[in-house]
Structure formats: C-alpha cells, structure tokens
Coordinates of C-alpha atoms in Angstrom, one line a residue:
X37 CA 0.0 0.0 0.0
X38 CA 2.8 2.4 0.9
X39 CA 4.6 1.7 -2.5
X40 CA 1.3 2.4 -4.3
X41 CA 0.8 5.8 -2.5
X42 CA 4.4 6.8 -3.3
X43 CA 3.9 5.8 -7.0
X44 CA 0.6 7.8 -7.3
X45 CA 2.1 10.8 -5.5
X46 CA 5.0 10.8 -8.0
X47 CA 2.7 10.8 -11.0
X48 CA 0.7 13.7 -9.6
X49 CA 3.8 15.8 -9.0
X50 CA 5.0 15.0 -12.6
X51 CA 1.6 15.9 -14.0
X52 CA 1.6 19.2 -12.1
X53 CA 5.1 20.1 -13.3
X54 CA 4.1 19.3 -16.8
X55 CA 1.0 21.6 -16.6
X56 CA 3.1 24.4 -15.2
X57 CA 5.7 24.0 -17.9
X58 CA 3.1 24.1 -20.7
X59 CA 1.6 27.2 -19.1
X60 CA 4.9 29.1 -18.7
X61 CA 6.6 28.2 -22.0
X62 CA 5.9 30.2 -25.2
X63 CA 3.9 28.5 -28.0
X64 CA 6.1 26.2 -30.2
X65 CA 6.6 27.4 -33.8
X66 CA 7.7 24.6 -36.2
X67 CA 10.7 25.0 -38.3
X68 CA 10.4 25.1 -42.1
X69 CA 10.9 21.7 -43.8
X70 CA 10.8 21.0 -47.5
X71 CA 11.2 18.0 -49.9
X72 CA 11.8 18.4 -53.6
X73 CA 11.8 15.7 -56.3
X74 CA 11.8 15.3 -60.1
X75 CA 8.4 15.5 -61.8
X76 CA 8.9 15.5 -65.5
X77 CA 10.9 17.0 -68.4
X78 CA 9.4 19.6 -70.7
X79 CA 10.9 21.5 -73.6
X80 CA 14.1 23.2 -72.4
X81 CA 13.6 22.5 -68.7
X82 CA 12.0 20.3 -66.1
X83 CA 9.2 20.4 -63.5
X84 CA 10.1 20.0 -59.8
X85 CA 7.6 18.6 -57.3
X86 CA 7.6 20.4 -53.9
X87 CA 6.3 19.4 -50.5
X88 CA 6.7 21.9 -47.6
X89 CA 5.7 22.4 -44.0
X90 CA 5.9 25.7 -42.0
X91 CA 7.1 27.8 -44.9
X92 CA 6.3 31.3 -46.2
X93 CA 8.2 30.5 -49.5
X94 CA 10.2 27.8 -51.2
X95 CA 13.1 28.8 -53.5
X96 CA 14.7 26.4 -56.1
X97 CA 17.7 26.7 -58.3
X98 CA 19.4 24.4 -60.9
X99 CA 23.2 24.3 -61.1
X100 CA 25.6 22.2 -63.2
X101 CA 26.7 19.2 -61.3
X102 CA 30.3 20.4 -61.2
X103 CA 29.3 23.8 -59.6
X104 CA 30.0 24.6 -56.0
X105 CA 27.1 23.7 -53.7
X106 CA 25.2 26.9 -52.9
X107 CA 24.3 28.2 -49.4
X108 CA 20.7 28.7 -48.4
X109 CA 21.1 32.4 -48.9
X110 CA 22.5 31.8 -52.4
X111 CA 19.4 29.7 -53.3
X112 CA 17.1 32.4 -52.0
X113 CA 18.9 35.1 -53.9
X114 CA 19.4 33.2 -57.2
X115 CA 16.5 30.7 -57.3
X116 CA 12.9 30.8 -58.5
X117 CA 10.1 31.1 -56.0
X118 CA 7.5 28.3 -56.1
X119 CA 4.0 29.5 -56.1
X120 CA 2.5 26.0 -56.1
X121 CA 3.5 22.4 -55.5
X122 CA 5.0 22.2 -59.0
X123 CA 7.7 24.5 -60.3
X124 CA 9.1 24.8 -63.8
X125 CA 12.9 25.4 -64.1
X126 CA 13.7 26.5 -67.7
X127 CA 16.8 27.2 -69.7
X128 CA 18.5 23.9 -69.1
X129 CA 20.9 22.3 -71.6
X130 CA 20.2 19.0 -73.2
X131 CA 22.1 15.8 -72.1
X132 CA 23.6 17.7 -69.1
X133 CA 23.8 16.7 -65.4
X134 CA 22.3 19.2 -63.0
X135 CA 21.8 19.3 -59.2
X136 CA 18.5 20.9 -58.2
X137 CA 18.7 22.7 -54.9
X138 CA 15.8 23.9 -52.8
X139 CA 15.3 25.8 -49.5
X140 CA 12.2 26.8 -47.5
X141 CA 11.9 30.1 -45.6
X142 CA 9.8 30.9 -42.5
X143 CA 10.2 34.5 -41.5
X144 CA 14.0 34.7 -41.2
X145 CA 14.7 31.0 -40.7
X146 CA 15.8 28.6 -43.4
X147 CA 15.0 24.9 -43.8
X148 CA 17.7 22.4 -44.4
X149 CA 18.8 22.5 -48.1
X150 CA 17.2 19.7 -50.2
X151 CA 18.6 18.5 -53.5
X152 CA 18.5 15.8 -56.2
X153 CA 20.6 15.2 -59.3
X154 CA 19.2 14.7 -62.8
X155 CA 20.7 14.4 -66.3
X156 CA 18.6 16.0 -69.0
X157 CA 17.9 13.9 -72.0
X158 CA 17.8 15.1 -75.6
X159 CA 14.0 15.0 -76.0
X160 CA 12.1 14.7 -79.3
X161 CA 9.1 16.9 -79.9
X162 CA 6.5 14.3 -79.0
X163 CA 8.3 13.6 -75.7
X164 CA 8.4 17.4 -74.8
X165 CA 4.7 17.7 -75.3
X166 CA 3.8 14.6 -73.2
X167 CA 2.6 15.2 -69.7
X168 CA 2.2 11.6 -68.5
X169 CA 2.5 8.0 -69.5
X170 CA 0.0 7.1 -72.2
X171 CA -3.0 5.1 -71.2
X172 CA -4.8 2.3 -73.1
X173 CA -7.4 -0.3 -72.3
X174 CA -6.1 -3.2 -74.4
X175 CA -2.7 -4.4 -75.8
X176 CA -2.5 -6.7 -78.8
X177 CA 0.7 -8.8 -79.1
X178 CA 2.2 -8.9 -82.6
X179 CA 4.9 -11.7 -82.6
X180 CA 7.6 -11.2 -85.2
X181 CA 11.3 -11.2 -86.1
X182 CA 11.3 -15.0 -86.2
X183 CA 12.9 -15.8 -89.5
X184 CA 12.6 -19.5 -88.8
X185 CA 8.8 -19.3 -88.7
X186 CA 6.1 -19.1 -91.5
X187 CA 4.9 -16.4 -91.9
X188 CA 7.9 -14.6 -90.6
X189 CA 6.9 -11.0 -91.1
X190 CA 3.9 -8.7 -91.1
X191 CA 2.1 -7.2 -94.1
X192 CA -1.1 -5.1 -94.3
X193 CA -3.3 -8.1 -95.0
X194 CA -2.2 -9.8 -91.8
X195 CA -2.3 -6.6 -89.7
X196 CA -5.8 -5.5 -90.8
X197 CA -7.8 -8.0 -88.7
X198 CA -5.8 -6.6 -85.6
X199 CA -6.6 -3.0 -86.5
X200 CA -10.3 -3.1 -87.6
X201 CA -13.1 -5.7 -88.0
X202 CA -16.3 -6.0 -89.9
X203 CA -19.3 -6.3 -87.5
X204 CA -22.5 -8.4 -88.1
X205 CA -24.1 -5.5 -90.0
X206 CA -21.2 -5.2 -92.4
X207 CA -19.9 -2.0 -90.8
X208 CA -16.1 -1.7 -90.3
X209 CA -15.0 -0.7 -86.8
X210 CA -11.7 0.0 -85.0
X211 CA -10.4 -2.8 -82.8
X212 CA -7.2 -2.7 -80.7
X213 CA -5.9 0.5 -79.1
X214 CA -2.3 -0.6 -78.6
X215 CA 0.2 -3.1 -80.0
X216 CA 3.2 -4.9 -78.5
X217 CA 6.0 -5.7 -80.9
X218 CA 7.5 -8.8 -79.5
X219 CA 10.1 -11.5 -80.4
X220 CA 12.6 -13.6 -78.6
X221 CA 15.2 -14.9 -81.1
X222 CA 17.6 -14.0 -83.9
X223 CA 17.2 -17.1 -86.1
X224 CA 19.7 -15.7 -88.6
X225 CA 22.5 -16.0 -86.0
X226 CA 20.8 -18.7 -83.9
X227 CA 20.9 -16.6 -80.8
X228 CA 18.4 -15.8 -78.1
X229 CA 17.2 -12.4 -77.1
X230 CA 15.9 -13.6 -73.7
X231 CA 17.4 -15.5 -70.8
X232 CA 16.9 -19.3 -71.5
X233 CA 18.3 -22.5 -70.2
X234 CA 19.1 -24.0 -73.7
X235 CA 22.4 -24.1 -75.6
X236 CA 21.9 -21.0 -77.7
X237 CA 24.2 -18.1 -77.6
X238 CA 23.0 -14.8 -76.1
X239 CA 22.3 -12.0 -78.4
X240 CA 24.9 -9.3 -78.9
X241 CA 24.4 -5.6 -79.8
X242 CA 24.3 -6.6 -83.5
X243 CA 21.2 -8.7 -82.9
X244 CA 19.6 -6.0 -80.8
X245 CA 20.1 -3.5 -83.6
X246 CA 18.6 -5.8 -86.2
X247 CA 15.7 -6.5 -83.9
X248 CA 15.0 -2.8 -83.5
X249 CA 15.4 -2.2 -87.3
X250 CA 12.9 -5.0 -88.1
X251 CA 10.2 -3.3 -86.0
X252 CA 10.9 0.4 -86.3
X253 CA 13.5 0.8 -89.2
X254 CA 12.7 2.0 -92.7
X255 CA 10.1 -0.3 -94.3
X256 CA 9.7 -2.2 -90.9
X257 CA 6.5 -3.1 -89.1
X258 CA 6.0 0.4 -87.8
X259 CA 5.7 1.7 -91.4
X260 CA 3.4 -1.1 -92.3
X261 CA 1.1 -0.7 -89.3
X262 CA 1.0 3.1 -89.8
X263 CA -0.1 2.5 -93.4
X264 CA -2.7 0.0 -92.3
X265 CA -4.2 2.5 -89.9
X266 CA -4.0 5.3 -92.5
X267 CA -5.9 3.2 -95.1
X268 CA -8.5 2.4 -92.5
X269 CA -8.9 6.1 -91.7
X270 CA -9.6 6.7 -95.4
X271 CA -12.4 4.1 -95.3
X272 CA -14.1 4.8 -91.9
X273 CA -12.7 8.1 -90.6
X274 CA -10.5 8.9 -87.7
X275 CA -10.6 6.8 -84.5
X276 CA -11.5 8.3 -81.2
X277 CA -8.0 7.4 -79.9
X278 CA -4.4 7.4 -81.1
X279 CA -3.0 3.9 -81.7
X280 CA -0.1 3.1 -79.3
X281 CA 3.0 1.0 -79.8
X282 CA 5.1 -0.8 -77.2
X283 CA 8.5 -2.1 -78.1
X284 CA 10.1 -5.2 -76.6
X285 CA 13.6 -4.9 -75.1
X286 CA 16.0 -7.8 -75.4
X287 CA 17.3 -9.2 -72.1
X288 CA 20.9 -8.0 -71.2
X289 CA 21.9 -11.6 -70.5
X290 CA 24.9 -11.7 -68.1
X291 CA 26.6 -14.7 -69.8
X292 CA 27.4 -15.3 -73.5
X293 CA 26.1 -18.9 -73.0
X294 CA 23.7 -18.8 -70.1
X295 CA 24.1 -22.6 -69.4
X296 CA 27.8 -22.1 -69.1
X297 CA 28.4 -20.0 -66.0
X298 CA 32.1 -19.6 -66.9
X299 CA 31.4 -18.0 -70.3
X300 CA 32.1 -14.4 -71.2
X301 CA 30.3 -11.4 -69.7
X302 CA 31.9 -8.9 -72.1
X303 CA 30.5 -10.4 -75.4
X304 CA 27.7 -7.9 -76.0
X305 CA 29.6 -4.9 -77.5
X306 CA 30.4 -1.3 -77.0
X307 CA 28.2 1.6 -75.9
X308 CA 28.9 5.0 -74.5
X309 CA 32.6 4.8 -75.5
X310 CA 33.5 1.4 -73.9
X311 CA 33.1 -2.3 -73.9
X312 CA 30.2 -3.3 -71.6
X313 CA 30.6 -6.0 -69.0
X314 CA 27.3 -7.7 -68.1
X315 CA 28.7 -8.9 -64.8
X316 CA 27.9 -5.4 -63.7
X317 CA 24.2 -4.4 -63.4
X318 CA 25.2 -0.8 -64.2
X319 CA 26.5 -1.9 -67.6
X320 CA 23.3 -4.0 -68.2
X321 CA 21.4 -0.8 -67.6
X322 CA 23.6 1.1 -70.1
X323 CA 22.7 -1.6 -72.7
X324 CA 19.0 -1.0 -72.1
X325 CA 19.6 2.7 -72.4
X326 CA 21.4 2.2 -75.7
X327 CA 18.5 0.2 -77.1
X328 CA 15.9 2.7 -75.8
X329 CA 17.7 5.6 -77.4
X330 CA 18.3 3.7 -80.7
X331 CA 14.5 2.9 -80.9
X332 CA 13.7 6.5 -80.2
X333 CA 16.1 7.6 -83.0
X334 CA 14.4 5.1 -85.4
X335 CA 11.0 6.3 -84.4
X336 CA 11.9 9.9 -85.1
X337 CA 13.2 8.9 -88.5
X338 CA 10.0 6.9 -89.3
X339 CA 7.8 9.7 -88.0
X340 CA 4.5 7.6 -88.2
X341 CA 1.4 9.7 -88.7
X342 CA -1.1 7.6 -86.8
X343 CA 1.0 5.9 -84.1
X344 CA 2.4 6.9 -80.7
X345 CA 5.4 5.2 -79.0
X346 CA 4.0 4.4 -75.6
X347 CA 6.9 2.6 -73.9
X348 CA 9.0 -0.5 -73.6
X349 CA 8.4 -4.2 -72.6
X350 CA 10.4 -6.6 -70.5
X351 CA 11.0 -9.7 -72.6
X352 CA 11.8 -12.2 -69.8
X353 CA 8.5 -13.8 -68.5
X354 CA 10.1 -14.4 -65.1
X355 CA 12.0 -11.8 -63.1
X356 CA 14.2 -13.2 -60.3
X357 CA 14.6 -10.2 -58.1
X358 CA 15.0 -11.8 -54.7
X359 CA 18.4 -13.2 -53.4
X360 CA 16.9 -16.6 -52.7
X361 CA 15.4 -16.9 -56.3
X362 CA 16.6 -19.3 -58.9
X363 CA 20.0 -18.2 -60.4
X364 CA 19.6 -14.8 -58.8
X365 CA 23.3 -14.0 -59.0
X366 CA 23.1 -14.2 -62.8
X367 CA 19.9 -12.2 -63.1
X368 CA 19.5 -9.5 -60.3
X369 CA 16.5 -7.8 -61.9
X370 CA 16.1 -5.7 -58.7
X371 CA 19.4 -4.0 -59.4
X372 CA 18.6 -3.3 -63.1
X373 CA 14.9 -2.5 -63.8
X374 CA 14.3 0.3 -61.3
X375 CA 16.9 2.4 -63.0
X376 CA 15.6 1.5 -66.5
X377 CA 12.1 2.5 -65.3
X378 CA 13.4 5.8 -63.9
X379 CA 15.0 6.6 -67.3
X380 CA 11.9 5.8 -69.2
X381 CA 9.8 7.9 -66.8
X382 CA 11.9 11.0 -67.4
X383 CA 10.5 10.9 -71.0
X384 CA 7.0 9.7 -69.9
X385 CA 7.3 6.2 -71.4
X386 CA 5.8 3.2 -69.6
X387 CA 7.5 0.0 -68.6
X388 CA 5.4 -3.1 -69.2
X389 CA 5.5 -6.8 -68.4
X390 CA 3.5 -10.0 -68.9
X391 CA 4.7 -12.8 -66.6
X392 CA 3.6 -16.4 -67.0
X393 CA 1.4 -18.1 -64.3
X394 CA 3.0 -17.7 -60.8
X395 CA 6.3 -16.5 -62.3
X396 CA 8.9 -15.0 -59.9
X397 CA 8.5 -11.2 -59.7
X398 CA 4.7 -10.9 -60.1
X399 CA 4.5 -9.6 -56.6
X400 CA 7.4 -7.1 -56.9
X401 CA 6.2 -5.0 -59.9
X402 CA 6.0 -1.8 -57.8
X403 CA 9.5 -2.2 -56.5
X404 CA 10.8 -2.9 -60.0
X405 CA 9.2 0.2 -61.4
X406 CA 6.9 -1.6 -63.8
X407 CA 3.8 0.5 -64.7
X408 CA 1.4 -2.1 -66.2
X409 CA 1.5 -5.9 -65.7
X410 CA -0.8 -8.5 -67.2
X411 CA -1.0 -12.0 -65.7
X412 CA -0.9 -15.0 -68.0
X413 CA -3.5 -17.5 -66.8
X414 CA -2.0 -20.2 -69.2
X415 CA -5.4 -22.0 -69.1
X416 CA -5.4 -22.5 -72.9
X417 CA -2.6 -25.1 -72.5
X418 CA -4.0 -26.6 -69.2
X419 CA -4.9 -30.0 -70.6
X420 CA -7.4 -32.2 -68.7
X421 CA -4.9 -35.0 -68.1
X422 CA -2.0 -32.8 -66.8
X423 CA -1.0 -33.2 -63.2
X424 CA -0.9 -29.5 -62.4
X425 CA -3.9 -27.4 -63.1
X426 CA -4.0 -23.6 -63.3
X427 CA -6.3 -21.7 -61.0
X428 CA -8.6 -18.9 -62.0
X429 CA -8.9 -17.9 -58.3
X430 CA -5.1 -17.4 -58.1
X431 CA -5.2 -15.2 -61.2
X432 CA -8.0 -12.9 -59.9
X433 CA -6.7 -12.8 -56.4
X434 CA -3.3 -11.8 -57.7
X435 CA -4.9 -9.1 -59.9
X436 CA -6.8 -7.8 -56.9
X437 CA -3.7 -7.7 -54.7
X438 CA -1.3 -6.0 -57.1
X439 CA -3.6 -4.1 -59.6
X440 CA -2.5 -6.3 -62.6
X441 CA -4.4 -6.9 -65.8
X442 CA -4.9 -10.2 -67.5
X443 CA -3.7 -11.8 -70.8
X444 CA -6.2 -13.6 -73.1
X445 CA -4.5 -16.5 -74.9
X446 CA -5.2 -18.6 -78.0
X447 CA -3.3 -19.9 -81.1
X448 CA -4.0 -20.6 -84.8
X449 CA -3.7 -23.6 -87.0
X450 CA 0.0 -24.1 -86.6
X451 CA -0.4 -24.8 -82.9
X452 CA 2.9 -25.1 -81.0
X453 CA 5.1 -26.4 -83.8
X454 CA 8.5 -27.7 -82.7
X455 CA 7.3 -28.5 -79.1
X456 CA 7.3 -32.0 -77.7
X457 CA 4.0 -33.8 -78.3
X458 CA 4.2 -35.1 -74.7
X459 CA 4.1 -33.2 -71.5
X460 CA 4.3 -34.9 -68.1
X461 CA 3.9 -38.2 -70.0
X462 CA 0.5 -37.1 -71.4
X463 CA 0.0 -36.7 -75.2
X464 CA -0.5 -33.1 -76.1
X465 CA -3.7 -32.0 -77.6
X466 CA -3.6 -29.5 -80.5
X467 CA -3.7 -25.8 -79.5
X468 CA -5.3 -24.8 -82.8
X469 CA -8.5 -22.9 -82.4
X470 CA -9.6 -23.3 -86.1
X471 CA -12.2 -25.8 -87.3
X472 CA -9.8 -27.0 -90.1
X473 CA -6.0 -27.2 -89.7
X474 CA -4.5 -24.8 -92.3
X475 CA -0.8 -25.6 -92.0
X476 CA 1.3 -28.8 -92.0
X477 CA 3.1 -28.4 -88.7
X478 CA 0.2 -28.8 -86.2
X479 CA 1.5 -29.9 -82.7
X480 CA -0.7 -32.9 -82.6
X481 CA 0.2 -34.0 -86.1
X482 CA -3.2 -33.4 -87.6
X483 CA -2.7 -33.1 -91.4
X484 CA -3.3 -29.9 -93.2
X485 CA -6.9 -29.6 -94.4
X486 CA -8.2 -32.1 -91.8
X487 CA -10.9 -31.2 -89.2
X488 CA -9.4 -30.1 -86.0
X489 CA -10.7 -32.5 -83.2
X490 CA -9.8 -29.9 -80.6
X491 CA -11.5 -26.8 -82.2
X492 CA -14.6 -26.8 -80.0
X493 CA -12.6 -27.3 -76.8
X494 CA -10.2 -24.5 -77.7
X495 CA -12.9 -22.1 -78.7
X496 CA -14.6 -22.8 -75.3
X497 CA -11.3 -22.0 -73.6
X498 CA -11.2 -18.6 -75.2
X499 CA -14.8 -18.0 -74.2
X500 CA -13.8 -19.0 -70.7
X501 CA -11.1 -16.3 -70.6
X502 CA -13.7 -13.7 -71.4
X503 CA -16.5 -15.1 -69.2
X504 CA -14.3 -15.6 -66.2
X505 CA -12.9 -12.1 -66.5
X506 CA -16.4 -10.7 -66.5
X507 CA -17.6 -12.9 -63.7
X508 CA -14.7 -11.8 -61.5
X509 CA -15.8 -8.2 -62.0
X510 CA -12.8 -7.0 -64.0
X511 CA -14.5 -6.1 -67.3
X512 CA -14.1 -2.4 -67.7
X513 CA -11.8 -2.2 -64.7
X514 CA -8.6 -4.1 -65.5
X515 CA -6.6 -3.9 -68.7
X516 CA -6.4 -6.7 -71.2
X517 CA -3.5 -8.0 -73.3
X518 CA -4.0 -10.6 -76.0
X519 CA -1.7 -13.3 -77.2
X520 CA -3.0 -14.9 -80.4
X521 CA 0.1 -16.7 -81.5
X522 CA 1.7 -15.9 -84.9
X523 CA -1.4 -15.7 -87.1
X524 CA -4.6 -16.7 -85.3
X525 CA -6.4 -13.3 -85.7
X526 CA -5.9 -13.3 -89.5
X527 CA -6.8 -17.0 -89.7
X528 CA -10.0 -16.6 -87.8
X529 CA -11.0 -13.4 -89.6
X530 CA -10.4 -14.9 -93.1
X531 CA -11.6 -18.5 -92.4
X532 CA -14.4 -19.8 -94.6
X533 CA -15.9 -21.6 -91.6
X534 CA -18.8 -19.8 -89.9
X535 CA -17.7 -21.0 -86.4
X536 CA -14.3 -19.4 -86.8
X537 CA -15.8 -16.0 -88.0
X538 CA -18.3 -16.2 -85.1
X539 CA -15.4 -16.7 -82.6
X540 CA -13.5 -13.8 -84.1
X541 CA -16.5 -11.5 -83.8
X542 CA -17.1 -12.6 -80.2
X543 CA -13.6 -11.6 -79.3
X544 CA -13.8 -8.3 -81.1
X545 CA -17.0 -7.4 -79.4
X546 CA -15.4 -8.2 -76.0
X547 CA -12.5 -5.8 -76.7
X548 CA -14.4 -2.9 -78.1
X549 CA -17.3 -3.3 -75.6
X550 CA -15.2 -2.8 -72.5
X551 CA -16.3 0.2 -70.5
X552 CA -12.6 0.9 -70.0
X553 CA -12.5 2.0 -73.6
X554 CA -15.0 4.7 -72.9

C-alpha cells in the first residue's frame, strides 16, 4: 500500500510540473521543412515537385553538377520562387547533369537545403509535349522477327484484322488500341534475345540492332502498321484514340552462353565509349539505355502519322529479383529494372510486363518500377490430363492484390510447332483454335486440311477467358492483353468456316465493348 501511494504521488507531481511547464513556455513554432523531387521534363527545362511544412516561401535553383554547392542564402537570392507544389525550371541544356537545390523560408529562418541530381535527355518533340505515361485499355501482341517461322513478317493483310473488324451488320470498326511488338530470337544468327536454359548463344548488340530495325526501321513493321491505320482512316474516318505501340527490349543476359556459368560477360559490344561488362548491373542498364535511345532515334526517323510510342516491354517472363530466387546472382533484376524505369519515366514512357502463371516477380512490380502488368492464366494449355492445373482464383486474387491486368490466350492452326508432343507423359492436344487445320506443322500431327478435333474445346477455352474475366468483376476495370500466336487473328477473320468467324467477332465485341474503352 505504501509503495502504491508513493507511486501515485510521484505521478501527480510530474503531471503538475508538466502543466506548469506548458503554461509558462511560449507556444512552439515549427521550423520550415521541404522536400523536392523530379516530376517531368518539358521542352528546355523540367518540373520540380515540392512538399513543404511551415514555410512562407520555397526557392529552387538548378546548377551544373560540377558547380560549388550553394548556401541557403544563395538559393534564396538566385533561385525561382515556387507559387504552387509544382515549379518549372527552364533554360537547361540537353544531355547535361544538374543538381537541383531547394530551401524553404519561414520569416528569417531557413530549412535544411534539399537537393537531387538529374541528367537532362535530348527529347524529341512528342516527348516534350507529353505530360504523363500514355493510357490504353487493351494491348495486342504482334509476334515477329522469327525468321525461322512461317509467316515470318507482317504485311497489311495480316495486320488488318488486328486493327479493324467488320461487324455483323457489315460495318467496319476500330479494334485494338495498342500493339506490343514482341520477339525472342535472332534465327539468322541462332541466338536468343531472352534468358533461356538452352544451348543457344546470347544476343549481342548486333542482334539487338537488327531487332529494332525489323520493327521500327525504314520499311519495318511500324511503317506497315501506320499505313494499315492510314488506309482504314480513309475508309471509316479517324478513330477516337491514337494507336499506341510498345517495343520489346531484349534481355541484357549476363553470360554469353547462359548454361555455361564460366562463359564471357563482355560479349555484347560497346556503348557510351567502352566495352560493356554484363557482370555489372550498371552496364546492363547502359545496354538497355542504348537500345531505348536507338529505338527513339528510329521512331523519329520513321515519323509515323497515326502511331504513338507508348513505352517498352520486358521480354523475360520471369523476373528473379530476390536473393533466394533461382539463379539470382546471374539475373539480379532488382538491381537493373528500377533504373531503367526511372530513365523511361523521365520521358514519360511506360515499362510493361506479362509474366507467366506464378512467375517470380509478379508480386514485386511496384519495387521494380513496372507500370502495367498482365498475368498469363495459361489455361489455354492446361490440358485435362495434366497433373498440375492452373487456378482462375489465383489469377484474380493476384490481380486484386497488385492491380494487374490479364492476358487472353489462343493460337492458330500451326499450334505449337516444334514443341514436344508429350508433357508430363501425357499426349499433347492441339492448341489450334480453327475448325480446319491450315498448316502442315500442327503440334498434334493433324494433317493440313483435316478437321481439328480440338477446335470446339479451344474455342470454349477462349470463351472461358472472357467469361471468367467478366464474372470476376474486372471487365471495364482491368486492362487486357491478347496473345494470339503468330497468325490466329488473321486465320479466324479470313476463315471460310462460320464458327471461326463467329469466334473472331465474339472476341472483337469483347474488346471494343469494354467500359474501360469509354
């Protein structure tokens, strides 16, 4: 009891002292505090984002990186005054490193000086006018650059069913908003553009250049797609949107032969005045930057009338970005992609990715700087006799948790040519969606011109993708990407079989009917 009385008495005395202290002391006035960060480039300058507390004014100045650091008074004297939470700093030189300094003022007191460094790019006109990353509701994958496949390139006839469609009344309508130019091999040199476990050699700068030329160079797919859109405009008028293009970036593979962990890391080539060494993530980042800049240069030369360059795509479908991941020390995506993303964002380009079902990295997209991600359900190849089934609930739970979109998947008459006809000891069924097989390399071995015994099953799987997406409540809320193999859209649209045309129109209606398009 005595101990309790002493304890209570002490608390009362402390409380009394505290009350007297609060009564006697003058009211506390907070010191000024600011935070500044890069917002975006524009014309001959950049926008600075400003956050401040207890300030009457915030002053900001940009100095060359080799200049002496200014004092708070220097910043106030020489800097611009921010009248809002965004401030434009003009008169900056292109391709130059600056340090942006800021200080907040409250009466006669200065905040701690805040700063960040930035290198200004050489922006093209369309990049200077852009205020944010471009938005689109659907992304259509156009596979190409595979010289070992037939057909191995795009022409207007093949592209047209991806760009417009003829509805049930005979009226032509616009279809996809955005297109992903994607490929993974240089068959001419027998090298891979993506990290793989096979015996192929990793692609060098020469292959990367050819890949970009194929898509964006003179007479390449960009020119053909722009002409396809232009001809459609002459028939049905301007669309309500600008068509977007996303370009795939080859993987900067650490090893010349990925299966051989003793092979060269300096095989790729030179950039920025020196030989790059892919054992260093910083050099892998430089290779990405070289490719991005080369594509931008090609795009400027192509100057497409009807297309906008929206951003760049990560080719690898699995991103090992955790130290305990498979072969992490040869991948280290967490040390590469955030810097690539930051560089793209300075020009308001997006960074995009489509991982396969449960691939490493699907839960790290924010940390990696990826703007849009679409999950592959892989249900189209989930054959009934396989041991491991894919789960729709996992797909939609993952979308809910991380804000991802979903990929729709189907293939044409050639199926999965070159793949084993057995998986997990189970004979593979054909992945062809057509009523009649139209090529001689069907995965199941069905002869050209023969009825496809799996056509009904595969059409139902495509309908499942669309139906499950709607049932889960994502129609009009989440973005859609579409993988249709090498030629399935063209084959469905031009098929003489009524069931194929019906399937094509069902898909088209699903795409253009999404409330996200409006």
